Amino acid sequence: MSETDDRPMLAVRLDNLFKTVRPKGKHWTNAEVAEELKRANPELKVGGVYLSQLRTGKRSNPSPDLLAALARFFGVSVAYFFDDQVAESVLSEIAAIEALRQAGVRAVAMRAAGMKKENLEAITTIMDQYRQLQGLPPVADTSDPE
């Protein structure tokens, strides 16, 4: 999320889901999501234009039922829209999944699976050195497998 983004937090978080989460393995348009939501909840009043307005911040007060349906569709807790800690956790998981979508990253992860902790630490050190050489920022590893 950009520090210059002046949209309401709900708009930013919803837009992040549309841009990064891929239910059923694909990117979804506003209209497609609206149709899926109505298919799952026929009584729900939602359209592609309204979702677009929510994402841009032009509208900002969706019903609790719509928020719950969006959370279910994207596979997140409704708290994602309101709780900073939950949102941060979800965004970290999304970033990890997005990184794994890159073919090279997936190949490295597959090769690392099952290796001893000492070997993984050595490989991580080497990768950190290469990241530094390429001018990439350091990676903050918040996961601890123990």
Coordinates of C-alpha atoms in Angstrom, one line a residue:
M1 CA 0.0 0.0 0.0
S2 CA 1.4 3.4 -1.0
E3 CA 1.9 6.0 1.7
T4 CA 0.4 8.6 -0.7
D5 CA -2.8 6.5 -1.1
D6 CA -5.6 8.7 0.2
R7 CA -8.4 6.3 -0.3
P8 CA -10.3 5.0 2.8
M9 CA -8.6 1.9 4.3
L10 CA -11.5 -0.3 3.3
A11 CA -11.0 0.7 -0.4
V12 CA -7.3 0.0 -0.2
R13 CA -7.7 -3.4 1.4
L14 CA -10.5 -4.5 -0.9
D15 CA -8.5 -3.3 -3.9
N16 CA -5.5 -5.3 -2.6
L17 CA -7.6 -8.4 -2.5
F18 CA -8.7 -7.9 -6.1
K19 CA -5.1 -7.3 -7.3
T20 CA -3.4 -10.1 -5.4
V21 CA -5.8 -13.0 -4.4
R22 CA -6.8 -15.4 -7.2
P23 CA -9.8 -17.5 -6.2
K24 CA -9.9 -20.5 -8.5
G25 CA -6.6 -19.4 -9.9
K26 CA -7.6 -16.3 -11.9
H27 CA -7.9 -12.6 -11.6
W28 CA -11.5 -11.5 -11.3
T29 CA -13.2 -8.4 -12.6
N30 CA -15.6 -6.4 -10.5
A31 CA -18.5 -7.7 -12.5
E32 CA -17.4 -11.3 -12.2
V33 CA -17.0 -11.1 -8.5
A34 CA -20.4 -9.4 -8.2
E35 CA -22.0 -12.3 -10.2
E36 CA -20.2 -14.9 -8.0
L37 CA -21.4 -13.2 -4.8
K38 CA -25.0 -13.1 -6.1
R39 CA -24.8 -16.7 -7.1
A40 CA -23.7 -17.7 -3.6
N41 CA -26.1 -15.2 -1.9
P42 CA -29.1 -14.5 -4.2
E43 CA -30.5 -11.9 -1.8
L44 CA -27.3 -9.8 -1.9
K45 CA -27.6 -6.6 -3.8
V46 CA -24.2 -6.0 -5.5
G47 CA -23.0 -5.1 -8.9
G48 CA -19.7 -4.5 -10.7
V49 CA -20.0 -0.8 -10.6
Y50 CA -20.7 -0.7 -6.9
L51 CA -17.6 -2.9 -6.2
S52 CA -15.6 -0.5 -8.4
Q53 CA -16.8 2.4 -6.3
L54 CA -15.8 0.6 -3.1
R55 CA -12.4 -0.1 -4.5
T56 CA -11.8 3.5 -5.5
G57 CA -13.3 5.0 -2.3
K58 CA -16.2 6.7 -4.0
R59 CA -18.5 4.5 -1.9
S60 CA -17.5 3.5 1.6
N61 CA -20.3 1.9 3.6
P62 CA -21.0 -1.6 2.3
S63 CA -23.5 -3.8 4.2
P64 CA -22.1 -6.3 6.7
D65 CA -23.5 -9.1 4.5
L66 CA -21.6 -7.8 1.5
L67 CA -18.3 -7.6 3.5
A68 CA -18.9 -11.1 4.8
A69 CA -19.5 -12.4 1.2
L70 CA -16.4 -10.6 -0.1
A71 CA -14.3 -12.1 2.8
R72 CA -15.6 -15.6 2.0
F73 CA -15.0 -15.1 -1.7
F74 CA -11.4 -14.0 -1.2
G75 CA -10.7 -16.5 1.6
V76 CA -10.0 -13.9 4.4
S77 CA -11.5 -13.1 7.7
V78 CA -14.0 -10.2 7.8
A79 CA -11.6 -8.7 10.3
Y80 CA -9.1 -8.1 7.4
F81 CA -11.1 -5.0 6.5
F82 CA -11.0 -3.4 10.0
D83 CA -8.1 -4.9 12.0
D84 CA -4.6 -3.7 11.2
Q85 CA -2.9 -6.8 12.6
V86 CA -5.2 -9.2 10.7
A87 CA -4.7 -7.2 7.5
E88 CA -0.9 -7.2 8.0
S89 CA -0.9 -11.0 8.5
V90 CA -3.1 -11.6 5.4
L91 CA -1.0 -9.3 3.3
S92 CA 2.2 -11.1 4.4
E93 CA 0.6 -14.4 3.4
I94 CA -0.5 -13.0 0.1
A95 CA 3.0 -11.7 -0.5
A96 CA 4.5 -15.1 0.2
I97 CA 2.0 -16.8 -2.2
E98 CA 2.7 -14.2 -4.8
A99 CA 6.4 -14.9 -4.5
L100 CA 5.8 -18.6 -4.9
R101 CA 4.0 -17.9 -8.2
Q102 CA 7.3 -16.8 -9.7
A103 CA 8.7 -19.9 -11.3
G104 CA 12.2 -19.5 -10.0
V105 CA 11.1 -19.0 -6.5
R106 CA 8.9 -22.1 -6.6
A107 CA 11.9 -24.1 -7.9
V108 CA 14.1 -22.9 -5.0
A109 CA 11.3 -23.7 -2.5
M110 CA 10.8 -27.2 -3.9
R111 CA 14.5 -27.9 -3.6
A112 CA 14.7 -26.6 -0.1
A113 CA 11.9 -28.8 1.2
G114 CA 13.2 -31.4 3.6
M115 CA 16.7 -30.0 4.0
K116 CA 18.3 -29.7 7.4
K117 CA 18.0 -26.4 9.2
E118 CA 21.8 -25.8 9.0
N119 CA 21.8 -26.2 5.3
L120 CA 18.8 -23.9 4.9
E121 CA 20.6 -21.3 6.9
A122 CA 23.7 -21.5 4.7
I123 CA 21.6 -21.2 1.6
T124 CA 19.6 -18.3 3.0
T125 CA 22.9 -16.5 3.8
I126 CA 24.0 -16.9 0.2
M127 CA 20.7 -15.7 -1.2
D128 CA 20.8 -12.7 1.1
Q129 CA 24.3 -11.8 -0.3
Y130 CA 23.0 -12.1 -3.9
R131 CA 20.0 -9.9 -3.0
Q132 CA 22.4 -7.3 -1.6
L133 CA 24.5 -7.4 -4.8
Q134 CA 21.4 -6.8 -6.9
G135 CA 20.4 -3.9 -4.7
L136 CA 17.3 -5.6 -3.4
P137 CA 16.0 -4.9 0.1
P138 CA 16.7 -7.4 2.9
V139 CA 14.0 -9.9 3.6
A140 CA 12.5 -9.8 7.1
D141 CA 11.8 -13.5 7.9
T142 CA 9.0 -13.4 10.4
S143 CA 8.3 -17.1 10.3
D144 CA 10.1 -19.5 12.6
P145 CA 9.7 -23.2 11.7
E146 CA 10.3 -24.3 15.3

